[in-house]
PDB file of C-alpha atoms in Angstrom:
ATOM      1  CA  MET A   1      -0.034  -0.175  -0.058  1.00 62.00           C
ATOM      2  CA  THR A   2       1.794   3.189  -1.014  1.00 53.00           C
ATOM      3  CA  VAL A   3      -0.042   5.787   1.111  1.00 53.00           C
ATOM      4  CA  PRO A   4       1.282   7.903   3.645  1.00 50.00           C
ATOM      5  CA  ILE A   5       1.569   7.621   7.266  1.00 48.00           C
ATOM      6  CA  PHE A   6      -1.175   9.131   9.042  1.00 42.00           C
ATOM      7  CA  ARG A   7      -0.190  11.302  11.741  1.00 38.00           C
ATOM      8  CA  ALA A   8      -1.967  13.715  13.932  1.00 35.00           C
ATOM      9  CA  SER A   9      -0.278  16.742  12.116  1.00 30.00           C
ATOM     10  CA  VAL A  10      -2.086  15.497   9.047  1.00 29.00           C
ATOM     11  CA  PRO A  11      -5.438  16.667   7.981  1.00 29.00           C
ATOM     12  CA  LYS A  12      -7.856  14.683   8.026  1.00 30.00           C
ATOM     13  CA  SER A  13      -0.446 -22.200  18.911  1.00 33.00           C
ATOM     14  CA  HIS A  14      -3.032 -23.380  16.260  1.00 36.00           C
ATOM     15  CA  PRO A  15      -3.663 -21.857  13.125  1.00 38.00           C
ATOM     16  CA  LEU A  16      -1.943 -20.863   9.924  1.00 45.00           C
ATOM     17  CA  LEU A  17      -0.129 -17.666   9.269  1.00 46.00           C
ATOM     18  CA  ILE A  18       0.039 -17.781   5.450  1.00 46.00           C
ATOM     19  CA  HIS A  19       2.239 -15.764   3.217  1.00 51.00           C
ATOM     20  CA  SER A  20       2.699 -18.073   0.228  1.00 42.00           C
ATOM     21  CA  LEU A  21       1.700 -17.520  -3.411  1.00 47.00           C
ATOM     22  CA  SER A  22      -1.357 -19.611  -3.506  1.00 50.00           C
ATOM     23  CA  SER A  23      -2.863 -21.892  -1.170  1.00 56.00           C
ATOM     24  CA  ALA A  24      -6.367 -23.831  -0.813  1.00 58.00           C
ATOM     25  CA  LEU A  25      -7.615 -24.904   2.633  1.00 58.00           C
ATOM     26  CA  PRO A  26     -10.770 -26.429   3.766  1.00 54.00           C
ATOM     27  CA  LEU A  27     -11.644 -24.973   7.326  1.00 54.00           C
ATOM     28  CA  THR A  28     -13.702 -27.449   8.433  1.00 43.00           C
ATOM     29  CA  ASP A  29     -13.060 -30.219  11.404  1.00 44.00           C
ATOM     30  CA  GLU A  30     -10.332 -32.785  10.984  1.00 41.00           C
ATOM     31  CA  ALA A  31     -13.072 -35.405  10.057  1.00 39.00           C
ATOM     32  CA  SER A  32     -14.348 -33.476   7.096  1.00 43.00           C
ATOM     33  CA  LYS A  33     -11.192 -31.999   5.781  1.00 40.00           C
ATOM     34  CA  LYS A  34     -10.779 -34.473   3.160  1.00 37.00           C
ATOM     35  CA  LYS A  35     -10.774 -32.817  -0.441  1.00 38.00           C
ATOM     36  CA  ARG A  36     -13.238 -30.249   0.140  1.00 42.00           C
ATOM     37  CA  LEU A  37     -12.351 -27.345  -2.417  1.00 40.00           C
ATOM     38  CA  LEU A  38     -15.072 -25.410  -4.136  1.00 46.00           C
ATOM     39  CA  SER A  39     -15.142 -28.069  -6.837  1.00 44.00           C
ATOM     40  CA  CYS A  40     -16.395 -30.817  -4.405  1.00 42.00           C
ATOM     41  CA  CYS A  41     -18.459 -28.742  -1.860  1.00 45.00           C
ATOM     42  CA  ALA A  42     -21.737 -29.999  -3.001  1.00 41.00           C
ATOM     43  CA  SER A  43     -24.948 -29.040  -1.229  1.00 42.00           C
ATOM     44  CA  SER A  44     -25.601 -31.368   2.072  1.00 42.00           C
ATOM     45  CA  GLU A  45     -28.275 -33.613   2.292  1.00 48.00           C
ATOM     46  CA  LEU A  46     -31.606 -31.978   3.426  1.00 48.00           C
ATOM     47  CA  ASN A  47     -31.765 -31.681   7.133  1.00 47.00           C
ATOM     48  CA  PRO A  48     -34.793 -30.638   9.227  1.00 53.00           C
ATOM     49  CA  VAL A  49     -32.483 -28.429  11.015  1.00 71.00           C
ATOM     50  CA  ARG A  50     -30.194 -25.551   9.618  1.00 76.00           C
ATOM     51  CA  PRO A  51     -26.899 -26.999   9.064  1.00 89.00           C
ATOM     52  CA  GLU A  52     -23.825 -25.821  10.736  1.00 96.00           C
ATOM     53  CA  LEU A  53     -21.756 -23.718   8.296  1.00 97.00           C
ATOM     54  CA  SER A  54     -17.920 -23.183   7.276  1.00 97.00           C
ATOM     55  CA  PHE A  55     -15.400 -22.090   4.964  1.00 95.00           C
ATOM     56  CA  CYS A  56     -13.577 -23.780   1.974  1.00 96.00           C
ATOM     57  CA  VAL A  57     -10.741 -21.279   1.286  1.00 98.00           C
ATOM     58  CA  GLY A  58      -8.331 -20.747  -1.485  1.00 98.00           C
ATOM     59  CA  THR A  59      -5.717 -18.006  -1.143  1.00 98.00           C
ATOM     60  CA  HIS A  60      -3.234 -16.105  -3.638  1.00 98.00           C
ATOM     61  CA  LEU A  61      -0.842 -12.967  -2.992  1.00 98.00           C
ATOM     62  CA  ILE A  62       1.063 -11.312  -5.649  1.00 98.00           C
ATOM     63  CA  PRO A  63       3.665  -8.831  -4.467  1.00 98.00           C
ATOM     64  CA  HIS A  64       4.342  -5.371  -5.690  1.00 97.00           C
ATOM     65  CA  PRO A  65       6.655  -5.746  -8.826  1.00 96.00           C
ATOM     66  CA  ASN A  66       9.325  -3.677  -6.610  1.00 95.00           C
ATOM     67  CA  LYS A  67       8.748  -5.791  -3.660  1.00 96.00           C
ATOM     68  CA  VAL A  68       8.900  -9.424  -4.815  1.00 95.00           C
ATOM     69  CA  GLU A  69      12.048 -10.323  -3.500  1.00 93.00           C
ATOM     70  CA  LYS A  70      10.741  -9.818   0.176  1.00 91.00           C
ATOM     71  CA  GLY A  71       7.412 -11.090  -0.518  1.00 95.00           C
ATOM     72  CA  GLY A  72       5.375  -7.742  -0.327  1.00 97.00           C
ATOM     73  CA  GLU A  73       3.991  -6.084   2.522  1.00 98.00           C
ATOM     74  CA  ASP A  74       0.578  -7.466   2.991  1.00 98.00           C
ATOM     75  CA  ALA A  75      -0.059 -10.429   5.484  1.00 98.00           C
ATOM     76  CA  PHE A  76      -2.849 -12.642   5.981  1.00 98.00           C
ATOM     77  CA  PHE A  77      -4.391 -15.547   7.997  1.00 97.00           C
ATOM     78  CA  VAL A  78      -7.078 -18.110   7.851  1.00 97.00           C
ATOM     79  CA  SER A  79      -7.952 -20.563  10.328  1.00 96.00           C
ATOM     80  CA  SER A  80     -10.712 -23.314  10.913  1.00 94.00           C
ATOM     81  CA  TYR A  81     -11.406 -22.098  14.261  1.00 95.00           C
ATOM     82  CA  ASN A  82     -15.307 -22.091  15.143  1.00 95.00           C
ATOM     83  CA  GLY A  83     -16.763 -21.686  11.484  1.00 96.00           C
ATOM     84  CA  GLY A  84     -13.595 -20.329  10.089  1.00 97.00           C
ATOM     85  CA  ILE A  85     -11.505 -16.869  10.290  1.00 98.00           C
ATOM     86  CA  ILE A  86     -10.396 -14.982   7.440  1.00 98.00           C
ATOM     87  CA  ALA A  87      -7.950 -11.650   8.185  1.00 98.00           C
ATOM     88  CA  VAL A  88      -5.948  -9.471   6.057  1.00 98.00           C
ATOM     89  CA  ALA A  89      -3.361  -6.951   7.025  1.00 98.00           C
ATOM     90  CA  ASP A  90      -2.009  -4.508   4.474  1.00 98.00           C
ATOM     91  CA  GLY A  91       1.495  -2.628   5.421  1.00 98.00           C
ATOM     92  CA  VAL A  92       1.882   1.050   4.872  1.00 96.00           C
ATOM     93  CA  SER A  93       4.707   1.543   2.797  1.00 94.00           C
ATOM     94  CA  GLY A  94       5.367   5.265   3.608  1.00 93.00           C
ATOM     95  CA  TRP A  95       7.331   3.702   6.546  1.00 96.00           C
ATOM     96  CA  ALA A  96      10.135   2.938   4.494  1.00 95.00           C
ATOM     97  CA  GLU A  97      11.124   6.601   3.896  1.00 95.00           C
ATOM     98  CA  GLN A  98      12.082   6.378   7.872  1.00 95.00           C
ATOM     99  CA  ASP A  99      14.071   2.898   7.019  1.00 97.00           C
ATOM    100  CA  VAL A 100      11.273   0.869   8.627  1.00 97.00           C
ATOM    101  CA  ASP A 101      10.357  -2.230   7.024  1.00 97.00           C
ATOM    102  CA  PRO A 102       6.708  -1.913   6.453  1.00 97.00           C
ATOM    103  CA  SER A 103       6.169  -5.749   6.122  1.00 98.00           C
ATOM    104  CA  LEU A 104       6.810  -6.304   9.872  1.00 98.00           C
ATOM    105  CA  PHE A 105       3.978  -4.611  11.377  1.00 98.00           C
ATOM    106  CA  PRO A 106       1.234  -6.476   9.629  1.00 98.00           C
ATOM    107  CA  LYS A 107       3.266  -9.898   9.622  1.00 98.00           C
ATOM    108  CA  GLU A 108       3.388  -9.624  13.590  1.00 98.00           C
ATOM    109  CA  PHE A 109      -0.180  -8.267  13.680  1.00 98.00           C
ATOM    110  CA  MET A 110      -1.461 -11.273  11.750  1.00 98.00           C
ATOM    111  CA  ALA A 111       0.928 -13.960  13.904  1.00 98.00           C
ATOM    112  CA  ASN A 112      -0.881 -12.446  16.983  1.00 98.00           C
ATOM    113  CA  VAL A 113      -4.398 -12.682  15.671  1.00 98.00           C
ATOM    114  CA  SER A 114      -3.498 -16.418  14.942  1.00 97.00           C
ATOM    115  CA  CYS A 115      -2.598 -16.788  18.917  1.00 97.00           C
ATOM    116  CA  LEU A 116      -5.534 -15.014  20.127  1.00 98.00           C
ATOM    117  CA  VAL A 117      -8.570 -16.215  18.147  1.00 97.00           C
ATOM    118  CA  GLY A 118      -9.566 -18.565  21.150  1.00 95.00           C
ATOM    119  CA  ASP A 119      -8.718 -16.013  23.680  1.00 96.00           C
ATOM    120  CA  GLU A 120     -11.772 -16.033  26.240  1.00 96.00           C
ATOM    121  CA  GLU A 121     -11.850 -12.172  26.122  1.00 96.00           C
ATOM    122  CA  VAL A 122     -12.284 -12.180  22.219  1.00 97.00           C
ATOM    123  CA  ASN A 123     -15.395 -14.284  22.715  1.00 95.00           C
ATOM    124  CA  ASN A 124     -15.419 -14.389  18.673  1.00 96.00           C
ATOM    125  CA  ASN A 125     -15.731 -10.862  18.524  1.00 98.00           C
ATOM    126  CA  PRO A 126     -13.532  -9.695  15.682  1.00 98.00           C
ATOM    127  CA  GLN A 127     -13.322  -5.776  16.583  1.00 98.00           C
ATOM    128  CA  ILE A 128     -11.873  -6.881  20.107  1.00 98.00           C
ATOM    129  CA  LEU A 129      -9.527  -9.576  18.453  1.00 98.00           C
ATOM    130  CA  ILE A 130      -8.200  -6.652  16.418  1.00 98.00           C
ATOM    131  CA  GLY A 131      -7.601  -4.624  19.660  1.00 98.00           C
ATOM    132  CA  LYS A 132      -5.841  -7.363  21.476  1.00 98.00           C
ATOM    133  CA  ALA A 133      -3.787  -8.108  18.409  1.00 98.00           C
ATOM    134  CA  HIS A 134      -2.776  -4.253  18.150  1.00 98.00           C
ATOM    135  CA  ALA A 135      -1.886  -4.273  21.575  1.00 97.00           C
ATOM    136  CA  ALA A 136       0.405  -7.131  21.630  1.00 98.00           C
ATOM    137  CA  THR A 137       2.230  -5.831  18.249  1.00 98.00           C
ATOM    138  CA  SER A 138       5.474  -4.247  19.071  1.00 98.00           C
ATOM    139  CA  SER A 139       6.951  -3.854  15.723  1.00 98.00           C
ATOM    140  CA  THR A 140       7.290   0.042  14.396  1.00 98.00           C
ATOM    141  CA  GLY A 141       4.900   0.563  11.657  1.00 98.00           C
ATOM    142  CA  SER A 142       1.108   0.511  10.700  1.00 98.00           C
ATOM    143  CA  ALA A 143      -1.330  -1.364   8.518  1.00 98.00           C
ATOM    144  CA  THR A 144      -5.075  -1.473   7.625  1.00 98.00           C
ATOM    145  CA  VAL A 145      -6.773  -4.664   8.716  1.00 98.00           C
ATOM    146  CA  ILE A 146      -9.675  -6.558   8.158  1.00 98.00           C
ATOM    147  CA  VAL A 147     -10.982  -9.723  10.448  1.00 98.00           C
ATOM    148  CA  ALA A 148     -14.242 -11.669   9.515  1.00 98.00           C
ATOM    149  CA  MET A 149     -15.287 -14.494  12.011  1.00 98.00           C
ATOM    150  CA  LEU A 150     -17.932 -17.003  10.785  1.00 98.00           C
ATOM    151  CA  GLU A 151     -20.148 -18.595  13.586  1.00 97.00           C
ATOM    152  CA  ARG A 152     -21.315 -21.911  12.728  1.00 96.00           C
ATOM    153  CA  ASN A 153     -24.876 -20.746  12.820  1.00 97.00           C
ATOM    154  CA  GLY A 154     -24.111 -18.758   9.931  1.00 97.00           C
ATOM    155  CA  ILE A 155     -23.298 -15.186  11.212  1.00 98.00           C
ATOM    156  CA  LEU A 156     -20.326 -13.649   9.800  1.00 98.00           C
ATOM    157  CA  LYS A 157     -18.895 -11.075  11.944  1.00 98.00           C
ATOM    158  CA  ILE A 158     -16.770  -8.473  10.293  1.00 98.00           C
ATOM    159  CA  ALA A 159     -14.488  -5.571  11.602  1.00 98.00           C
ATOM    160  CA  ASN A 160     -12.116  -3.483   9.410  1.00 98.00           C
ATOM    161  CA  VAL A 161      -9.940  -0.673   9.925  1.00 98.00           C
ATOM    162  CA  GLY A 162      -9.007   1.266   6.513  1.00 98.00           C
ATOM    163  CA  ASP A 163      -9.292   0.062   3.072  1.00 97.00           C
ATOM    164  CA  CYS A 164      -9.058  -3.706   2.942  1.00 98.00           C
ATOM    165  CA  GLY A 165     -12.212  -5.171   2.101  1.00 98.00           C
ATOM    166  CA  LEU A 166     -15.075  -8.250   1.979  1.00 98.00           C
ATOM    167  CA  LYS A 167     -17.503  -9.025  -0.363  1.00 98.00           C
ATOM    168  CA  VAL A 168     -20.368 -11.592  -0.383  1.00 98.00           C
ATOM    169  CA  ILE A 169     -21.732 -13.049  -3.790  1.00 98.00           C
ATOM    170  CA  ARG A 170     -24.605 -14.796  -3.731  1.00 98.00           C
ATOM    171  CA  GLU A 171     -26.634 -16.111  -6.775  1.00 96.00           C
ATOM    172  CA  GLY A 172     -24.267 -14.260  -9.103  1.00 96.00           C
ATOM    173  CA  LYS A 173     -24.668 -10.766  -7.538  1.00 97.00           C
ATOM    174  CA  ILE A 174     -22.893  -8.895  -4.795  1.00 98.00           C
ATOM    175  CA  ASN A 175     -24.986  -9.161  -1.699  1.00 97.00           C
ATOM    176  CA  PHE A 176     -22.817  -7.212   0.879  1.00 98.00           C
ATOM    177  CA  SER A 177     -19.771  -5.303   0.603  1.00 98.00           C
ATOM    178  CA  THR A 178     -17.730  -3.467   3.381  1.00 98.00           C
ATOM    179  CA  SER A 179     -16.840   0.196   2.885  1.00 97.00           C
ATOM    180  CA  PRO A 180     -13.071   1.878   3.176  1.00 97.00           C
ATOM    181  CA  GLN A 181     -12.613   4.248   5.954  1.00 97.00           C
ATOM    182  CA  GLU A 182     -10.024   7.071   5.085  1.00 96.00           C
ATOM    183  CA  HIS A 183      -8.933  10.447   6.297  1.00 95.00           C
ATOM    184  CA  TYR A 184      -8.657  11.603   2.842  1.00 94.00           C
ATOM    185  CA  PHE A 185      -7.826  10.120  -0.586  1.00 93.00           C
ATOM    186  CA  ASP A 186      -5.316   7.484  -0.621  1.00 92.00           C
ATOM    187  CA  CYS A 187      -4.606   7.763   3.250  1.00 93.00           C
ATOM    188  CA  PRO A 188      -6.910   5.178   4.935  1.00 96.00           C
ATOM    189  CA  TYR A 189      -7.347   4.494   8.554  1.00 97.00           C
ATOM    190  CA  GLN A 190      -4.553   2.621   9.938  1.00 97.00           C
ATOM    191  CA  LEU A 191      -3.577   0.905  13.023  1.00 98.00           C
ATOM    192  CA  SER A 192      -0.545   1.956  14.096  1.00 97.00           C
ATOM    193  CA  SER A 193       2.905   1.494  16.433  1.00 97.00           C
ATOM    194  CA  GLU A 194       2.345   5.432  16.909  1.00 94.00           C
ATOM    195  CA  ALA A 195       0.413   6.667  20.246  1.00 85.00           C
ATOM    196  CA  VAL A 196      -1.680   8.840  17.768  1.00 82.00           C
ATOM    197  CA  SER A 197      -3.537   6.320  15.481  1.00 86.00           C
ATOM    198  CA  GLN A 198      -6.952   4.659  14.833  1.00 95.00           C
ATOM    199  CA  THR A 199      -7.799   1.785  17.168  1.00 97.00           C
ATOM    200  CA  TYR A 200     -10.327  -1.239  17.433  1.00 98.00           C
ATOM    201  CA  LEU A 201     -12.624   1.115  18.648  1.00 98.00           C
ATOM    202  CA  ASP A 202     -12.661   3.097  15.228  1.00 98.00           C
ATOM    203  CA  ALA A 203     -13.154  -0.391  13.203  1.00 98.00           C
ATOM    204  CA  MET A 204     -16.131  -0.233  11.176  1.00 98.00           C
ATOM    205  CA  VAL A 205     -18.180  -3.342  12.445  1.00 98.00           C
ATOM    206  CA  SER A 206     -20.933  -5.163  10.569  1.00 98.00           C
ATOM    207  CA  SER A 207     -22.381  -8.729  10.458  1.00 97.00           C
ATOM    208  CA  ILE A 208     -24.551 -10.845   7.691  1.00 98.00           C
ATOM    209  CA  GLU A 209     -26.030 -14.014   7.609  1.00 98.00           C
ATOM    210  CA  LEU A 210     -24.582 -16.438   5.323  1.00 98.00           C
ATOM    211  CA  MET A 211     -26.128 -19.283   3.199  1.00 97.00           C
ATOM    212  CA  GLU A 212     -24.558 -22.295   1.988  1.00 97.00           C
ATOM    213  CA  GLY A 213     -23.041 -21.726  -1.423  1.00 97.00           C
ATOM    214  CA  ASP A 214     -22.189 -17.952  -0.931  1.00 98.00           C
ATOM    215  CA  THR A 215     -18.862 -16.862  -1.883  1.00 98.00           C
ATOM    216  CA  ILE A 216     -16.521 -14.488   0.241  1.00 98.00           C
ATOM    217  CA  VAL A 217     -14.084 -12.491  -1.493  1.00 98.00           C
ATOM    218  CA  THR A 218     -11.579 -10.780   0.990  1.00 98.00           C
ATOM    219  CA  GLY A 219      -8.421  -8.694   0.128  1.00 98.00           C
ATOM    220  CA  SER A 220      -6.005  -6.094   0.415  1.00 98.00           C
ATOM    221  CA  ASP A 221      -6.736  -2.737  -1.395  1.00 98.00           C
ATOM    222  CA  GLY A 222      -4.369  -3.904  -4.340  1.00 98.00           C
ATOM    223  CA  LEU A 223      -7.533  -6.058  -5.413  1.00 98.00           C
ATOM    224  CA  PHE A 224     -10.325  -3.687  -5.069  1.00 98.00           C
ATOM    225  CA  ASP A 225      -8.441  -0.686  -6.276  1.00 98.00           C
ATOM    226  CA  ASN A 226      -8.047  -2.465  -9.718  1.00 98.00           C
ATOM    227  CA  VAL A 227     -10.957  -5.160 -10.103  1.00 98.00           C
ATOM    228  CA  PHE A 228     -14.465  -3.776 -10.513  1.00 98.00           C
ATOM    229  CA  ASP A 229     -17.318  -5.574  -8.830  1.00 98.00           C
ATOM    230  CA  HIS A 230     -18.659  -6.913 -12.257  1.00 98.00           C
ATOM    231  CA  GLU A 231     -15.499  -8.451 -12.865  1.00 98.00           C
ATOM    232  CA  ILE A 232     -15.105 -10.216  -9.472  1.00 98.00           C
ATOM    233  CA  VAL A 233     -18.570 -11.965 -10.027  1.00 98.00           C
ATOM    234  CA  SER A 234     -17.830 -13.043 -13.658  1.00 98.00           C
ATOM    235  CA  THR A 235     -14.450 -13.927 -12.872  1.00 98.00           C
ATOM    236  CA  LEU A 236     -15.911 -16.244 -10.003  1.00 98.00           C
ATOM    237  CA  ALA A 237     -18.324 -17.804 -12.407  1.00 97.00           C
ATOM    238  CA  GLY A 238     -15.686 -19.055 -14.537  1.00 97.00           C
ATOM    239  CA  TYR A 239     -14.085 -21.499 -11.652  1.00 97.00           C
ATOM    240  CA  ARG A 240     -15.165 -24.190  -9.461  1.00 94.00           C
ATOM    241  CA  ASP A 241     -12.075 -24.439  -7.454  1.00 97.00           C
ATOM    242  CA  VAL A 242     -11.715 -21.658  -4.768  1.00 98.00           C
ATOM    243  CA  ALA A 243      -7.800 -21.463  -5.101  1.00 98.00           C
ATOM    244  CA  GLU A 244      -7.966 -21.143  -8.939  1.00 98.00           C
ATOM    245  CA  ALA A 245     -10.491 -18.542  -8.482  1.00 98.00           C
ATOM    246  CA  ALA A 246      -8.181 -16.484  -6.027  1.00 98.00           C
ATOM    247  CA  LYS A 247      -5.665 -17.012  -8.377  1.00 98.00           C
ATOM    248  CA  ALA A 248      -7.655 -15.863 -11.266  1.00 98.00           C
ATOM    249  CA  LEU A 249      -8.725 -12.583  -9.339  1.00 98.00           C
ATOM    250  CA  ALA A 250      -5.061 -11.731  -8.092  1.00 98.00           C
ATOM    251  CA  ASN A 251      -3.726 -12.001 -11.723  1.00 98.00           C
ATOM    252  CA  LEU A 252      -6.689 -10.000 -13.196  1.00 98.00           C
ATOM    253  CA  ALA A 253      -5.674  -7.228 -10.585  1.00 98.00           C
ATOM    254  CA  SER A 254      -2.018  -7.479 -11.176  1.00 98.00           C
ATOM    255  CA  ASN A 255      -2.537  -7.107 -15.200  1.00 98.00           C
ATOM    256  CA  HIS A 256      -4.885  -4.128 -14.304  1.00 98.00           C
ATOM    257  CA  SER A 257      -2.542  -2.462 -11.914  1.00 97.00           C
ATOM    258  CA  LEU A 258       0.137  -2.502 -14.677  1.00 97.00           C
ATOM    259  CA  ASP A 259      -1.873  -1.121 -17.379  1.00 97.00           C
ATOM    260  CA  SER A 260      -1.686   2.619 -17.531  1.00 93.00           C
ATOM    261  CA  ASN A 261      -4.584   2.836 -20.266  1.00 93.00           C
ATOM    262  CA  PHE A 262      -7.160   0.697 -18.129  1.00 97.00           C
ATOM    263  CA  ASP A 263      -9.780   2.976 -16.161  1.00 96.00           C
ATOM    264  CA  SER A 264      -9.737   1.175 -12.979  1.00 97.00           C
ATOM    265  CA  PRO A 265     -11.435   1.819  -9.863  1.00 97.00           C
ATOM    266  CA  TYR A 266      -8.450   3.728  -8.371  1.00 96.00           C
ATOM    267  CA  SER A 267      -8.446   6.254 -11.197  1.00 95.00           C
ATOM    268  CA  MET A 268     -12.166   6.616 -11.396  1.00 95.00           C
ATOM    269  CA  GLU A 269     -12.108   7.619  -7.787  1.00 94.00           C
ATOM    270  CA  ALA A 270      -8.985   9.949  -8.310  1.00 94.00           C
ATOM    271  CA  ARG A 271     -10.635  12.058 -10.843  1.00 94.00           C
ATOM    272  CA  SER A 272     -13.984  12.238  -8.807  1.00 93.00           C
ATOM    273  CA  ARG A 273     -11.826  13.829  -5.862  1.00 89.00           C
ATOM    274  CA  GLY A 274     -10.166  16.598  -8.357  1.00 91.00           C
ATOM    275  CA  PHE A 275      -7.151  14.627  -9.513  1.00 85.00           C
ATOM    276  CA  GLU A 276      -5.992  15.477 -13.077  1.00 82.00           C
ATOM    277  CA  ALA A 277      -3.932  13.534 -15.710  1.00 69.00           C
ATOM    278  CA  PRO A 278      -0.148  14.428 -16.397  1.00 70.00           C
ATOM    279  CA  LEU A 279       0.340  17.389 -18.655  1.00 66.00           C
ATOM    280  CA  TRP A 280       1.176  15.466 -21.673  1.00 62.00           C
ATOM    281  CA  LYS A 281      -2.102  13.430 -21.567  1.00 66.00           C
ATOM    282  CA  LYS A 282      -4.157  16.663 -21.096  1.00 64.00           C
ATOM    283  CA  ILE A 283      -2.137  17.997 -24.094  1.00 64.00           C
ATOM    284  CA  LEU A 284      -3.312  14.833 -26.179  1.00 60.00           C
ATOM    285  CA  GLY A 285      -6.819  15.093 -24.653  1.00 68.00           C
ATOM    286  CA  MET A 286      -6.362  12.108 -22.554  1.00 68.00           C
ATOM    287  CA  LYS A 287      -7.807  11.729 -19.035  1.00 77.00           C
ATOM    288  CA  LEU A 288      -6.360  10.265 -15.946  1.00 83.00           C
ATOM    289  CA  THR A 289      -6.419   6.584 -16.367  1.00 90.00           C
ATOM    290  CA  GLY A 290      -4.204   3.452 -15.075  1.00 93.00           C
ATOM    291  CA  GLY A 291      -4.366   0.586 -12.381  1.00 96.00           C
ATOM    292  CA  LYS A 292      -2.624   1.024  -9.172  1.00 96.00           C
ATOM    293  CA  PRO A 293       0.602  -1.154  -8.598  1.00 96.00           C
ATOM    294  CA  ASP A 294       0.206  -2.700  -5.187  1.00 97.00           C
ATOM    295  CA  ASP A 295       0.650  -5.664  -3.353  1.00 98.00           C
ATOM    296  CA  ILE A 296      -2.252  -7.634  -4.031  1.00 98.00           C
ATOM    297  CA  THR A 297      -3.995 -10.309  -1.522  1.00 98.00           C
ATOM    298  CA  VAL A 298      -6.836 -12.396  -2.345  1.00 98.00           C
ATOM    299  CA  ILE A 299      -9.014 -14.933  -0.297  1.00 98.00           C
ATOM    300  CA  VAL A 300     -11.908 -16.672  -2.048  1.00 98.00           C
ATOM    301  CA  GLY A 301     -13.857 -18.380   0.572  1.00 98.00           C
ATOM    302  CA  GLN A 302     -17.123 -20.795  -0.218  1.00 98.00           C
ATOM    303  CA  VAL A 303     -19.582 -21.238   2.346  1.00 98.00           C
ATOM    304  CA  VAL A 304     -20.431 -25.200   3.190  1.00 97.00           C
ATOM    305  CA  SER A 305     -22.262 -27.052   5.465  1.00 96.00           C
ATOM    306  CA  LEU A 306     -20.362 -29.543   7.938  1.00 88.00           C
TER     307      LEU A 306
END
């Protein structure tokens, strides 16, 4: 995330910590963990009571082109705890200007999330989990964060600080989307090592009742700045395997991010905020266009019955 560090003087041992390029994980109990990718997540037998729900998950991460060697500055976490947990932290690259590795804060933050998911005080509350993970993080830096926790009764609880996002796709349509939080354009809310920053109390909290067959797409802004909602829906329609779906969305975002002629969600938002094209483009009668090169994290979760 190439954004400034927000300061007060600026206007307004269980789970999997994953930082690999691609992965697919069925987030279910051990007895149900045999090959439950999206390709084999069929509807369960009819049951007189509502079935318990969980996630079948695929992930993919593509680092910023200039950050490939160190793996980028995003970190993410998925777990089978309860109905399943999905979390993303996007490090703020502005810290590099102060000789601080921007990847350290989000990585430690996600490690702390993984250690605290079963904490009694957390009690399946993603906002509290964010607060405790933030308090336990000692690395210098900052990050935007989203945490989603699925109850087995189908209730998905979400807390996000900044511009990581989550969308629910149901029957080929976007059924729910989180909203980004920002101080001003390209400067999102962020959790920081500094005393003056956002806290878990600033998180946007929401919940939605999921159904078997719903698809959850969670990611850093590298996804949502470069891919439109209709592209997410159409891409998902072409894949039955969640790992392949996550990879396809990440590749689409990466291709758009490097295309200076693509009229991306990011460039459209920039124009709406009054930003203009470079002088040479204006002389040629061209508008401000282009994707936004960034780290791209994509997590695709299919809701399945246990």
